[in-house]
mmCIF file of C-alpha atoms in Angstrom:
data_model
loop_
_atom_site.group_PDB
_atom_site.id
_atom_site.type_symbol
_atom_site.label_atom_id
_atom_site.label_comp_id
_atom_site.label_asym_id
_atom_site.label_seq_id
_atom_site.Cartn_x
_atom_site.Cartn_y
_atom_site.Cartn_z
ATOM 1 C CA UNK A 1 -149.638 -109.800 42.521
ATOM 2 C CA UNK A 2 -149.970 -111.765 45.354
ATOM 3 C CA UNK A 3 -146.539 -114.240 45.214
ATOM 4 C CA UNK A 4 -145.649 -116.038 48.434
ATOM 5 C CA UNK A 5 -141.811 -115.902 48.432
ATOM 6 C CA UNK A 6 -139.911 -119.236 49.560
ATOM 7 C CA UNK A 7 -138.815 -119.037 53.673
ATOM 8 C CA UNK A 8 -135.086 -119.521 54.856
ATOM 9 C CA UNK A 9 -134.163 -117.455 51.459
ATOM 10 C CA UNK A 10 -130.034 -117.925 51.823
ATOM 11 C CA UNK A 11 -128.435 -114.853 49.612
ATOM 12 C CA UNK A 12 -125.677 -115.268 47.013
ATOM 13 C CA UNK A 13 -125.125 -111.845 47.248
ATOM 14 C CA UNK A 14 -122.182 -112.455 43.988
ATOM 15 C CA UNK A 15 -124.788 -113.116 41.405
ATOM 16 C CA UNK A 16 -127.466 -110.378 43.246
ATOM 17 C CA UNK A 17 -124.394 -107.885 43.231
ATOM 18 C CA UNK A 18 -123.824 -108.502 39.701
ATOM 19 C CA UNK A 19 -127.537 -107.996 37.982
ATOM 20 C CA UNK A 20 -128.342 -105.313 40.972
ATOM 21 C CA UNK A 21 -127.488 -102.249 38.276
ATOM 22 C CA UNK A 22 -129.439 -103.410 35.235
ATOM 23 C CA UNK A 23 -132.887 -104.025 37.714
ATOM 24 C CA UNK A 24 -135.643 -102.075 36.882
ATOM 25 C CA UNK A 25 -134.175 -101.117 33.609
ATOM 26 C CA UNK A 26 -135.698 -102.463 29.846
ATOM 27 C CA UNK A 27 -133.267 -105.073 29.356
ATOM 28 C CA UNK A 28 -133.657 -109.335 29.785
ATOM 29 C CA UNK A 29 -131.485 -110.769 32.138
ATOM 30 C CA UNK A 30 -130.836 -114.029 31.570
ATOM 31 C CA UNK A 31 -129.415 -117.100 34.452
ATOM 32 C CA UNK A 32 -127.913 -120.203 32.740
ATOM 33 C CA UNK A 33 -126.976 -122.593 34.731
ATOM 34 C CA UNK A 34 -126.686 -126.872 35.182
ATOM 35 C CA UNK A 35 -130.182 -127.965 37.097
ATOM 36 C CA UNK A 36 -130.585 -127.252 40.781
ATOM 37 C CA UNK A 37 -127.769 -124.521 41.179
ATOM 38 C CA UNK A 38 -130.059 -122.517 42.476
ATOM 39 C CA UNK A 39 -130.618 -120.305 39.360
ATOM 40 C CA UNK A 40 -134.631 -120.156 40.713
ATOM 41 C CA UNK A 41 -133.541 -119.169 44.562
ATOM 42 C CA UNK A 42 -132.157 -115.924 42.772
ATOM 43 C CA UNK A 43 -134.755 -115.371 40.951
ATOM 44 C CA UNK A 44 -136.989 -115.334 44.435
ATOM 45 C CA UNK A 45 -133.473 -113.506 46.161
ATOM 46 C CA UNK A 46 -134.714 -111.080 43.287
ATOM 47 C CA UNK A 47 -138.394 -110.725 44.517
ATOM 48 C CA UNK A 48 -137.139 -110.646 47.895
ATOM 49 C CA UNK A 49 -135.272 -107.743 46.979
ATOM 50 C CA UNK A 50 -137.677 -105.928 45.125
ATOM 51 C CA UNK A 51 -140.566 -106.416 47.967
ATOM 52 C CA UNK A 52 -138.420 -105.104 50.302
ATOM 53 C CA UNK A 53 -138.083 -101.688 48.521
ATOM 54 C CA UNK A 54 -141.492 -101.319 47.799
ATOM 55 C CA UNK A 55 -144.192 -104.262 49.447
ATOM 56 C CA UNK A 56 -146.670 -103.542 46.775
ATOM 57 C CA UNK A 57 -144.358 -104.057 44.038
ATOM 58 C CA UNK A 58 -146.121 -105.644 40.873
ATOM 59 C CA UNK A 59 -144.604 -109.161 40.310
ATOM 60 C CA UNK A 60 -145.456 -111.778 37.848
ATOM 61 C CA UNK A 61 -143.921 -115.329 38.143
ATOM 62 C CA UNK A 62 -143.791 -118.234 35.591
ATOM 63 C CA UNK A 63 -142.323 -121.310 36.560
ATOM 64 C CA UNK A 64 -142.210 -124.234 33.374
ATOM 65 C CA UNK A 65 -141.989 -126.921 36.090
ATOM 66 C CA UNK A 66 -145.005 -126.283 37.502
ATOM 67 C CA UNK A 67 -148.081 -128.003 36.334
ATOM 68 C CA UNK A 68 -150.210 -124.688 36.747
ATOM 69 C CA UNK A 69 -148.412 -123.223 33.568
ATOM 70 C CA UNK A 70 -148.298 -125.861 31.580
ATOM 71 C CA UNK A 71 -150.915 -124.089 28.968
ATOM 72 C CA UNK A 72 -147.728 -121.714 28.133
ATOM 73 C CA UNK A 73 -146.286 -124.202 25.546
ATOM 74 C CA UNK A 74 -145.870 -121.246 22.853
ATOM 75 C CA UNK A 75 -144.424 -117.134 22.324
ATOM 76 C CA UNK A 76 -148.073 -116.270 21.480
ATOM 77 C CA UNK A 77 -149.629 -117.915 24.797
ATOM 78 C CA UNK A 78 -146.252 -116.104 26.824
ATOM 79 C CA UNK A 79 -146.805 -113.037 25.373
ATOM 80 C CA UNK A 80 -150.860 -113.163 25.826
ATOM 81 C CA UNK A 81 -150.398 -114.184 30.001
ATOM 82 C CA UNK A 82 -148.494 -111.905 30.641
ATOM 83 C CA UNK A 83 -149.835 -108.977 28.659
ATOM 84 C CA UNK A 84 -152.950 -109.917 30.764
ATOM 85 C CA UNK A 85 -151.803 -110.458 33.833
ATOM 86 C CA UNK A 86 -149.930 -106.858 34.133
ATOM 87 C CA UNK A 87 -149.746 -104.628 36.527
ATOM 88 C CA UNK A 88 -152.171 -101.661 34.774
ATOM 89 C CA UNK A 89 -150.697 -98.617 36.499
ATOM 90 C CA UNK A 90 -147.039 -99.531 37.407
ATOM 91 C CA UNK A 91 -143.900 -101.703 36.283
ATOM 92 C CA UNK A 92 -144.504 -105.345 36.292
ATOM 93 C CA UNK A 93 -141.355 -107.909 37.186
ATOM 94 C CA UNK A 94 -141.614 -110.472 34.958
ATOM 95 C CA UNK A 95 -139.954 -113.776 36.452
ATOM 96 C CA UNK A 96 -139.847 -117.018 34.153
ATOM 97 C CA UNK A 97 -138.406 -120.257 35.399
ATOM 98 C CA UNK A 98 -137.427 -122.561 32.806
ATOM 99 C CA UNK A 99 -137.692 -120.810 29.902
ATOM 100 C CA UNK A 100 -136.493 -123.101 27.163
ATOM 101 C CA UNK A 101 -139.305 -125.235 27.785
ATOM 102 C CA UNK A 102 -141.639 -122.528 25.457
ATOM 103 C CA UNK A 103 -141.616 -122.863 22.457
ATOM 104 C CA UNK A 104 -139.630 -120.178 20.339
ATOM 105 C CA UNK A 105 -139.704 -118.230 23.765
ATOM 106 C CA UNK A 106 -137.193 -115.357 21.681
ATOM 107 C CA UNK A 107 -139.924 -113.958 19.834
ATOM 108 C CA UNK A 108 -142.029 -113.715 22.763
ATOM 109 C CA UNK A 109 -139.022 -111.905 25.149
ATOM 110 C CA UNK A 110 -138.420 -109.666 21.829
ATOM 111 C CA UNK A 111 -141.964 -108.298 21.968
ATOM 112 C CA UNK A 112 -142.145 -107.745 25.487
ATOM 113 C CA UNK A 113 -139.325 -105.813 25.407
ATOM 114 C CA UNK A 114 -141.372 -103.133 23.663
ATOM 115 C CA UNK A 115 -143.293 -102.343 27.073
ATOM 116 C CA UNK A 116 -141.360 -100.186 28.769
ATOM 117 C CA UNK A 117 -143.276 -101.196 31.824
ATOM 118 C CA UNK A 118 -142.072 -104.445 32.001
ATOM 119 C CA UNK A 119 -138.791 -105.713 33.451
ATOM 120 C CA UNK A 120 -138.073 -109.140 32.135
ATOM 121 C CA UNK A 121 -135.852 -112.128 34.361
ATOM 122 C CA UNK A 122 -135.541 -115.370 33.057
ATOM 123 C CA UNK A 123 -133.362 -119.041 33.616
ATOM 124 C CA UNK A 124 -132.441 -121.528 31.469
ATOM 125 C CA UNK A 125 -130.417 -125.043 32.145
ATOM 126 C CA UNK A 126 -128.908 -125.131 28.412
ATOM 127 C CA UNK A 127 -125.344 -123.542 27.451
ATOM 128 C CA UNK A 128 -127.023 -122.556 24.262
ATOM 129 C CA UNK A 129 -130.138 -120.690 25.646
ATOM 130 C CA UNK A 130 -129.287 -117.408 24.015
ATOM 131 C CA UNK A 131 -126.495 -118.437 21.449
ATOM 132 C CA UNK A 132 -126.325 -118.001 17.852
ATOM 133 C CA UNK A 133 -129.039 -116.372 15.670
ATOM 134 C CA UNK A 134 -131.032 -116.257 19.235
ATOM 135 C CA UNK A 135 -128.251 -113.739 20.498
ATOM 136 C CA UNK A 136 -128.668 -111.634 17.442
ATOM 137 C CA UNK A 137 -132.790 -111.776 17.195
ATOM 138 C CA UNK A 138 -132.683 -110.255 20.648
ATOM 139 C CA UNK A 139 -130.348 -107.138 19.163
ATOM 140 C CA UNK A 140 -128.233 -107.446 22.290
ATOM 141 C CA UNK A 141 -130.517 -106.548 24.878
ATOM 142 C CA UNK A 142 -130.010 -108.807 27.120
ATOM 143 C CA UNK A 143 -127.311 -109.672 30.029
ATOM 144 C CA UNK A 144 -126.446 -113.357 30.859
ATOM 145 C CA UNK A 145 -125.048 -114.476 33.772
ATOM 146 C CA UNK A 146 -123.975 -117.778 34.167
ATOM 147 C CA UNK A 147 -124.752 -119.572 37.527
ATOM 148 C CA UNK A 148 -122.101 -122.323 39.055
ATOM 149 C CA UNK A 149 -122.630 -124.298 42.010
ATOM 150 C CA UNK A 150 -121.713 -122.915 45.453
ATOM 151 C CA UNK A 151 -117.829 -121.532 46.103
ATOM 152 C CA UNK A 152 -116.107 -123.105 49.304
ATOM 153 C CA UNK A 153 -117.526 -119.558 50.915
ATOM 154 C CA UNK A 154 -120.714 -119.952 49.974
ATOM 155 C CA UNK A 155 -120.404 -123.758 50.731
ATOM 156 C CA UNK A 156 -119.273 -122.611 54.419
ATOM 157 C CA UNK A 157 -122.491 -120.398 54.824
ATOM 158 C CA UNK A 158 -124.660 -122.265 54.043
ATOM 159 C CA UNK A 159 -123.791 -124.959 56.071
ATOM 160 C CA UNK A 160 -122.749 -123.063 58.945
ATOM 161 C CA UNK A 161 -119.356 -124.535 58.841
ATOM 162 C CA UNK A 162 -115.737 -122.536 59.562
ATOM 163 C CA UNK A 163 -113.098 -123.111 57.272
ATOM 164 C CA UNK A 164 -110.869 -126.169 58.020
ATOM 165 C CA UNK A 165 -109.351 -128.892 56.611
ATOM 166 C CA UNK A 166 -112.965 -130.883 57.421
ATOM 167 C CA UNK A 167 -114.813 -128.479 55.640
ATOM 168 C CA UNK A 168 -112.878 -128.476 52.862
ATOM 169 C CA UNK A 169 -112.982 -132.149 52.917
ATOM 170 C CA UNK A 170 -116.501 -132.182 53.146
ATOM 171 C CA UNK A 171 -117.120 -129.313 49.784
ATOM 172 C CA UNK A 172 -114.603 -131.556 47.769
ATOM 173 C CA UNK A 173 -116.738 -134.826 48.608
ATOM 174 C CA UNK A 174 -120.475 -133.678 48.353
ATOM 175 C CA UNK A 175 -120.199 -130.356 46.136
ATOM 176 C CA UNK A 176 -121.547 -127.316 46.294
ATOM 177 C CA UNK A 177 -125.385 -127.894 45.649
ATOM 178 C CA UNK A 178 -127.534 -125.548 47.521
ATOM 179 C CA UNK A 179 -130.243 -128.022 48.745
ATOM 180 C CA UNK A 180 -127.892 -129.672 50.516
ATOM 181 C CA UNK A 181 -128.003 -127.479 53.265
ATOM 182 C CA UNK A 182 -131.442 -129.329 53.937
ATOM 183 C CA UNK A 183 -129.938 -132.844 54.182
ATOM 184 C CA UNK A 184 -127.326 -134.034 56.504
ATOM 185 C CA UNK A 185 -123.980 -134.441 55.079
ATOM 186 C CA UNK A 186 -123.601 -137.954 54.948
ATOM 187 C CA UNK A 187 -122.512 -140.378 52.058
ATOM 188 C CA UNK A 188 -125.317 -142.620 51.373
ATOM 189 C CA UNK A 189 -128.108 -139.534 51.571
ATOM 190 C CA UNK A 190 -126.172 -137.344 49.801
ATOM 191 C CA UNK A 191 -124.738 -139.801 46.777
ATOM 192 C CA UNK A 192 -128.336 -140.757 46.570
ATOM 193 C CA UNK A 193 -129.596 -136.838 46.522
ATOM 194 C CA UNK A 194 -126.803 -136.313 43.824
ATOM 195 C CA UNK A 195 -127.502 -139.664 41.486
ATOM 196 C CA UNK A 196 -131.203 -138.309 41.208
ATOM 197 C CA UNK A 197 -130.714 -134.949 40.241
ATOM 198 C CA UNK A 198 -127.876 -136.399 37.623
ATOM 199 C CA UNK A 199 -130.398 -138.443 36.449
ATOM 200 C CA UNK A 200 -132.856 -135.505 36.095
ATOM 201 C CA UNK A 201 -130.667 -133.428 33.758
ATOM 202 C CA UNK A 202 -129.844 -136.688 31.746
ATOM 203 C CA UNK A 203 -133.269 -137.278 31.023
ATOM 204 C CA UNK A 204 -134.645 -134.040 30.810
ATOM 205 C CA UNK A 205 -131.875 -131.830 29.297
ATOM 206 C CA UNK A 206 -130.158 -134.101 27.233
ATOM 207 C CA UNK A 207 -131.738 -137.774 26.032
ATOM 208 C CA UNK A 208 -135.206 -135.671 25.693
ATOM 209 C CA UNK A 209 -134.479 -132.706 24.460
ATOM 210 C CA UNK A 210 -131.854 -133.784 21.878
ATOM 211 C CA UNK A 211 -134.167 -137.565 21.534
ATOM 212 C CA UNK A 212 -130.678 -138.993 22.128
ATOM 213 C CA UNK A 213 -130.827 -143.254 21.397
ATOM 214 C CA UNK A 214 -127.916 -144.632 22.306
ATOM 215 C CA UNK A 215 -128.693 -143.904 26.108
ATOM 216 C CA UNK A 216 -126.232 -147.091 27.490
ATOM 217 C CA UNK A 217 -123.147 -145.091 25.408
ATOM 218 C CA UNK A 218 -124.272 -141.616 26.842
ATOM 219 C CA UNK A 219 -123.718 -143.033 30.310
ATOM 220 C CA UNK A 220 -120.860 -144.890 29.776
ATOM 221 C CA UNK A 221 -119.101 -141.694 27.972
ATOM 222 C CA UNK A 222 -120.463 -139.579 31.446
ATOM 223 C CA UNK A 223 -118.212 -142.238 33.388
ATOM 224 C CA UNK A 224 -115.361 -141.874 31.179
ATOM 225 C CA UNK A 225 -114.908 -138.500 31.442
ATOM 226 C CA UNK A 226 -115.924 -138.946 35.032
ATOM 227 C CA UNK A 227 -112.728 -141.414 35.678
ATOM 228 C CA UNK A 228 -110.414 -139.275 33.548
ATOM 229 C CA UNK A 229 -111.138 -135.337 34.766
ATOM 230 C CA UNK A 230 -107.956 -133.123 33.539
ATOM 231 C CA UNK A 231 -106.876 -135.587 31.160
ATOM 232 C CA UNK A 232 -106.457 -134.280 27.653
ATOM 233 C CA UNK A 233 -108.338 -135.969 24.883
ATOM 234 C CA UNK A 234 -109.686 -135.880 21.334
ATOM 235 C CA UNK A 235 -113.324 -137.155 20.488
ATOM 236 C CA UNK A 236 -111.131 -139.725 18.169
ATOM 237 C CA UNK A 237 -109.057 -140.786 21.539
ATOM 238 C CA UNK A 238 -112.184 -141.106 23.154
ATOM 239 C CA UNK A 239 -113.554 -142.399 20.349
ATOM 240 C CA UNK A 240 -110.618 -145.492 20.077
ATOM 241 C CA UNK A 241 -110.645 -145.816 23.537
ATOM 242 C CA UNK A 242 -114.147 -147.198 23.891
ATOM 243 C CA UNK A 243 -113.970 -148.905 21.261
ATOM 244 C CA UNK A 244 -110.666 -151.180 23.128
ATOM 245 C CA UNK A 245 -113.832 -151.734 25.467
ATOM 246 C CA UNK A 246 -116.257 -152.651 22.704
ATOM 247 C CA UNK A 247 -118.652 -149.752 22.316
ATOM 248 C CA UNK A 248 -118.462 -148.659 18.611
ATOM 249 C CA UNK A 249 -119.261 -145.266 18.348
ATOM 250 C CA UNK A 250 -117.536 -142.757 15.732
ATOM 251 C CA UNK A 251 -115.670 -139.932 16.519
ATOM 252 C CA UNK A 252 -118.048 -137.359 15.198
ATOM 253 C CA UNK A 253 -120.623 -138.605 17.169
ATOM 254 C CA UNK A 254 -118.625 -139.152 20.261
ATOM 255 C CA UNK A 255 -118.224 -135.071 19.397
ATOM 256 C CA UNK A 256 -121.926 -134.580 19.335
ATOM 257 C CA UNK A 257 -122.898 -136.927 22.586
ATOM 258 C CA UNK A 258 -120.510 -134.544 24.394
ATOM 259 C CA UNK A 259 -121.533 -130.875 23.445
ATOM 260 C CA UNK A 260 -125.216 -132.463 24.860
ATOM 261 C CA UNK A 261 -123.669 -132.746 27.869
ATOM 262 C CA UNK A 262 -121.319 -129.573 27.935
ATOM 263 C CA UNK A 263 -124.752 -127.895 26.688
ATOM 264 C CA UNK A 264 -126.268 -129.488 29.631
ATOM 265 C CA UNK A 265 -123.851 -127.525 32.040
ATOM 266 C CA UNK A 266 -123.243 -131.488 33.634
ATOM 267 C CA UNK A 267 -118.839 -131.199 31.942
ATOM 268 C CA UNK A 268 -117.434 -128.027 31.075
ATOM 269 C CA UNK A 269 -115.553 -128.711 28.144
ATOM 270 C CA UNK A 270 -111.477 -126.374 27.981
ATOM 271 C CA UNK A 271 -109.382 -125.636 24.765
ATOM 272 C CA UNK A 272 -105.955 -125.557 25.139
ATOM 273 C CA UNK A 273 -103.911 -122.378 24.172
ATOM 274 C CA UNK A 274 -100.587 -122.241 22.456
ATOM 275 C CA UNK A 275 -99.036 -119.677 24.577
ATOM 276 C CA UNK A 276 -95.702 -119.469 21.989
ATOM 277 C CA UNK A 277 -97.817 -119.567 18.160
ATOM 278 C CA UNK A 278 -100.757 -117.314 19.784
ATOM 279 C CA UNK A 279 -103.764 -119.245 18.751
ATOM 280 C CA UNK A 280 -106.358 -121.947 20.198
ATOM 281 C CA UNK A 281 -106.000 -125.938 19.174
ATOM 282 C CA UNK A 282 -108.537 -127.134 16.900
ATOM 283 C CA UNK A 283 -108.497 -130.607 18.818
ATOM 284 C CA UNK A 284 -107.924 -132.277 22.058
ATOM 285 C CA UNK A 285 -109.475 -130.371 25.101
ATOM 286 C CA UNK A 286 -109.348 -131.294 28.989
ATOM 287 C CA UNK A 287 -112.532 -131.477 30.817
ATOM 288 C CA UNK A 288 -114.453 -130.901 34.183
ATOM 289 C CA UNK A 289 -117.715 -131.626 36.415
ATOM 290 C CA UNK A 290 -119.809 -128.850 36.546
ATOM 291 C CA UNK A 291 -120.077 -130.485 40.333
ATOM 292 C CA UNK A 292 -117.796 -132.987 41.793
ATOM 293 C CA UNK A 293 -120.530 -134.065 43.906
ATOM 294 C CA UNK A 294 -122.312 -135.570 41.021
ATOM 295 C CA UNK A 295 -118.943 -137.268 40.291
ATOM 296 C CA UNK A 296 -118.268 -138.748 43.157
ATOM 297 C CA UNK A 297 -121.934 -139.863 43.123
ATOM 298 C CA UNK A 298 -121.474 -141.814 39.779
ATOM 299 C CA UNK A 299 -117.625 -142.819 40.294
ATOM 300 C CA UNK A 300 -117.260 -142.734 44.165
ATOM 301 C CA UNK A 301 -114.619 -140.658 45.961
ATOM 302 C CA UNK A 302 -111.638 -141.967 45.900
ATOM 303 C CA UNK A 303 -108.226 -140.998 47.369
ATOM 304 C CA UNK A 304 -106.020 -142.529 44.085
ATOM 305 C CA UNK A 305 -108.306 -139.115 42.407
ATOM 306 C CA UNK A 306 -107.316 -136.466 44.601
ATOM 307 C CA UNK A 307 -105.110 -134.854 42.037
ATOM 308 C CA UNK A 308 -107.684 -134.901 40.000
ATOM 309 C CA UNK A 309 -110.632 -133.728 42.120
ATOM 310 C CA UNK A 310 -108.048 -130.538 43.453
ATOM 311 C CA UNK A 311 -107.629 -129.346 39.850
ATOM 312 C CA UNK A 312 -111.321 -129.444 38.870
ATOM 313 C CA UNK A 313 -111.871 -127.563 42.163
ATOM 314 C CA UNK A 314 -109.126 -124.640 41.178
ATOM 315 C CA UNK A 315 -111.176 -124.571 37.529
ATOM 316 C CA UNK A 316 -114.544 -124.070 38.619
ATOM 317 C CA UNK A 317 -113.485 -121.564 41.512
ATOM 318 C CA UNK A 318 -111.620 -119.697 38.532
ATOM 319 C CA UNK A 319 -115.007 -119.695 36.927
ATOM 320 C CA UNK A 320 -116.704 -118.622 39.524
ATOM 321 C CA UNK A 321 -114.689 -115.598 39.640
ATOM 322 C CA UNK A 322 -115.523 -114.600 36.422
ATOM 323 C CA UNK A 323 -112.594 -115.492 34.912
ATOM 324 C CA UNK A 324 -112.094 -117.270 30.997
ATOM 325 C CA UNK A 325 -110.289 -120.155 31.381
ATOM 326 C CA UNK A 326 -107.773 -122.102 29.214
ATOM 327 C CA UNK A 327 -105.457 -124.795 29.086
ATOM 328 C CA UNK A 328 -101.784 -123.596 28.328
ATOM 329 C CA UNK A 329 -99.243 -125.375 25.982
ATOM 330 C CA UNK A 330 -95.342 -124.140 25.623
ATOM 331 C CA UNK A 331 -94.415 -127.078 22.949
ATOM 332 C CA UNK A 332 -94.762 -130.401 25.276
ATOM 333 C CA UNK A 333 -94.873 -128.363 28.295
ATOM 334 C CA UNK A 334 -98.600 -127.719 29.847
ATOM 335 C CA UNK A 335 -99.791 -125.108 31.756
ATOM 336 C CA UNK A 336 -102.603 -125.799 33.958
ATOM 337 C CA UNK A 337 -105.145 -122.788 33.698
ATOM 338 C CA UNK A 338 -104.728 -119.367 31.854
ATOM 339 C CA UNK A 339 -107.087 -117.380 33.373
ATOM 340 C CA UNK A 340 -108.336 -114.074 32.059
ATOM 341 C CA UNK A 341 -110.431 -111.338 33.403
ATOM 342 C CA UNK A 342 -111.112 -107.631 32.768
ATOM 343 C CA UNK A 343 -107.860 -107.601 30.078
ATOM 344 C CA UNK A 344 -105.199 -109.201 32.801
ATOM 345 C CA UNK A 345 -104.337 -112.597 32.831
ATOM 346 C CA UNK A 346 -102.857 -115.357 35.799
ATOM 347 C CA UNK A 347 -100.921 -118.443 35.225
ATOM 348 C CA UNK A 348 -101.515 -121.573 37.405
ATOM 349 C CA UNK A 349 -100.355 -124.368 38.275
ATOM 350 C CA UNK A 350 -101.683 -127.502 40.877
ATOM 351 C CA UNK A 351 -100.156 -129.773 42.719
ATOM 352 C CA UNK A 352 -100.831 -132.383 45.613
ATOM 353 C CA UNK A 353 -97.374 -131.799 47.269
ATOM 354 C CA UNK A 354 -94.397 -129.933 45.906
ATOM 355 C CA UNK A 355 -91.801 -131.742 48.945
ATOM 356 C CA UNK A 356 -89.934 -133.421 46.175
ATOM 357 C CA UNK A 357 -87.594 -131.683 44.286
ATOM 358 C CA UNK A 358 -88.621 -132.859 40.820
ATOM 359 C CA UNK A 359 -92.339 -131.748 41.095
ATOM 360 C CA UNK A 360 -90.642 -128.238 42.205
ATOM 361 C CA UNK A 361 -88.773 -128.080 39.092
ATOM 362 C CA UNK A 362 -91.755 -129.118 37.067
ATOM 363 C CA UNK A 363 -94.574 -127.244 38.805
ATOM 364 C CA UNK A 364 -92.361 -124.240 39.211
ATOM 365 C CA UNK A 365 -90.543 -124.404 35.746
ATOM 366 C CA UNK A 366 -93.055 -124.521 33.737
ATOM 367 C CA UNK A 367 -94.181 -120.689 34.952
ATOM 368 C CA UNK A 368 -90.622 -119.954 34.776
ATOM 369 C CA UNK A 369 -90.564 -120.477 31.223
ATOM 370 C CA UNK A 370 -93.476 -117.994 30.413
ATOM 371 C CA UNK A 371 -91.461 -114.328 29.242
ATOM 372 C CA UNK A 372 -94.548 -112.011 30.270
ATOM 373 C CA UNK A 373 -95.187 -110.791 33.581
ATOM 374 C CA UNK A 374 -98.774 -111.609 34.249
ATOM 375 C CA UNK A 375 -98.987 -113.724 38.178
ATOM 376 C CA UNK A 376 -97.985 -117.357 38.376
ATOM 377 C CA UNK A 377 -99.698 -119.075 40.952
ATOM 378 C CA UNK A 378 -98.710 -122.849 42.158
ATOM 379 C CA UNK A 379 -101.838 -123.980 44.167
ATOM 380 C CA UNK A 380 -101.017 -127.085 46.047
ATOM 381 C CA UNK A 381 -103.024 -129.393 49.050
ATOM 382 C CA UNK A 382 -99.207 -128.149 51.154
ATOM 383 C CA UNK A 383 -99.851 -125.148 53.913
ATOM 384 C CA UNK A 384 -96.651 -122.493 53.487
ATOM 385 C CA UNK A 385 -96.370 -119.345 54.345
ATOM 386 C CA UNK A 386 -93.406 -117.879 53.110
ATOM 387 C CA UNK A 387 -91.782 -116.025 50.633
ATOM 388 C CA UNK A 388 -91.978 -116.687 46.612
ATOM 389 C CA UNK A 389 -90.053 -119.068 44.621
ATOM 390 C CA UNK A 390 -88.542 -117.100 42.086
ATOM 391 C CA UNK A 391 -91.345 -115.025 42.025
ATOM 392 C CA UNK A 392 -93.618 -117.332 41.902
ATOM 393 C CA UNK A 393 -96.483 -117.371 44.415
ATOM 394 C CA UNK A 394 -97.499 -120.615 46.279
ATOM 395 C CA UNK A 395 -100.949 -120.844 47.498
ATOM 396 C CA UNK A 396 -102.551 -123.946 49.852
ATOM 397 C CA UNK A 397 -106.375 -125.003 48.733
ATOM 398 C CA UNK A 398 -108.321 -123.511 51.285
ATOM 399 C CA UNK A 399 -106.681 -120.305 50.721
ATOM 400 C CA UNK A 400 -107.563 -119.664 46.935
ATOM 401 C CA UNK A 401 -111.037 -121.352 47.343
ATOM 402 C CA UNK A 402 -111.296 -118.358 50.052
ATOM 403 C CA UNK A 403 -110.147 -115.671 47.984
#
């Protein structure tokens, strides 16, 4: 089968390495994440890798954003098309882009798994793509890889930049959508592009998908969350605040709209964990943007937001590195992030600067009160090379993002 790959493919080895052990095996590989974070190009990179290994490899690519595939509407349509076009003599690698646009796609995937000569890959832009009943329906025969915006290292690579304060500022301002490599890194151009991406996410992945009626409220909610990165809020507190602005919406509706934003990967909701009681709090979460550039396109890149922006960047990098992240609580004391991965933990505090004694006592003191021996780090904008503070490491943001 003839398929022309795009030119200028730039590898994201972080993800290619994760999926490589499963290539050729009868298990579905699913990439999920916000629109335009590069899920399609990961499929292209996998196709290119297969072509390097065998120039005659059978590849079947279905792009649900392409009108040529508009006839594939249901699970039956998908199965019939794949079976009619697969190779009769060798394994066929099937790549399906934005599979959530196909009704009952999970039925087709389950059925296609019965064919040993098929290897299935797909992408989706909804966090619930493989949740609940669908996951059970596929009987665990899939792996899900969440794709995030470019890391700082990838941003430097994509834009041919060296690590510097100027490069870091560009990254924090514009975010890490891969397509930015084709644009001049200028505010007017980049933010216009990012606003268009935001509109696509809101209208296609939220308003249309969930039949949202109160669009003005949804947009005000996004602006509210953008202005309050890293603050602890419950749905009721958000509802009460908006009510003070003469915007009436019940807490349960606020929660529903927030979940739509989370499902579309526009924002991340981070739960609080009680380090004393060893439990997750049922109410009161923090919110961070998947892409800081989109946030700035809506609200502006403001000097007074430096602390929030820095905290959001640290959170995003922990996700990129594969950590499960929660906010830690010890009574009234807060630990910015608890990162957990492979049974190990690390505790992180984020501060713009720790030059003042009160700031040092607050940031280091919170970490000193944790009794276990997992690593503890304070991340700051201050450049510092030296010893630890009572065993607690200090790291500047650039070094952390390069790790």
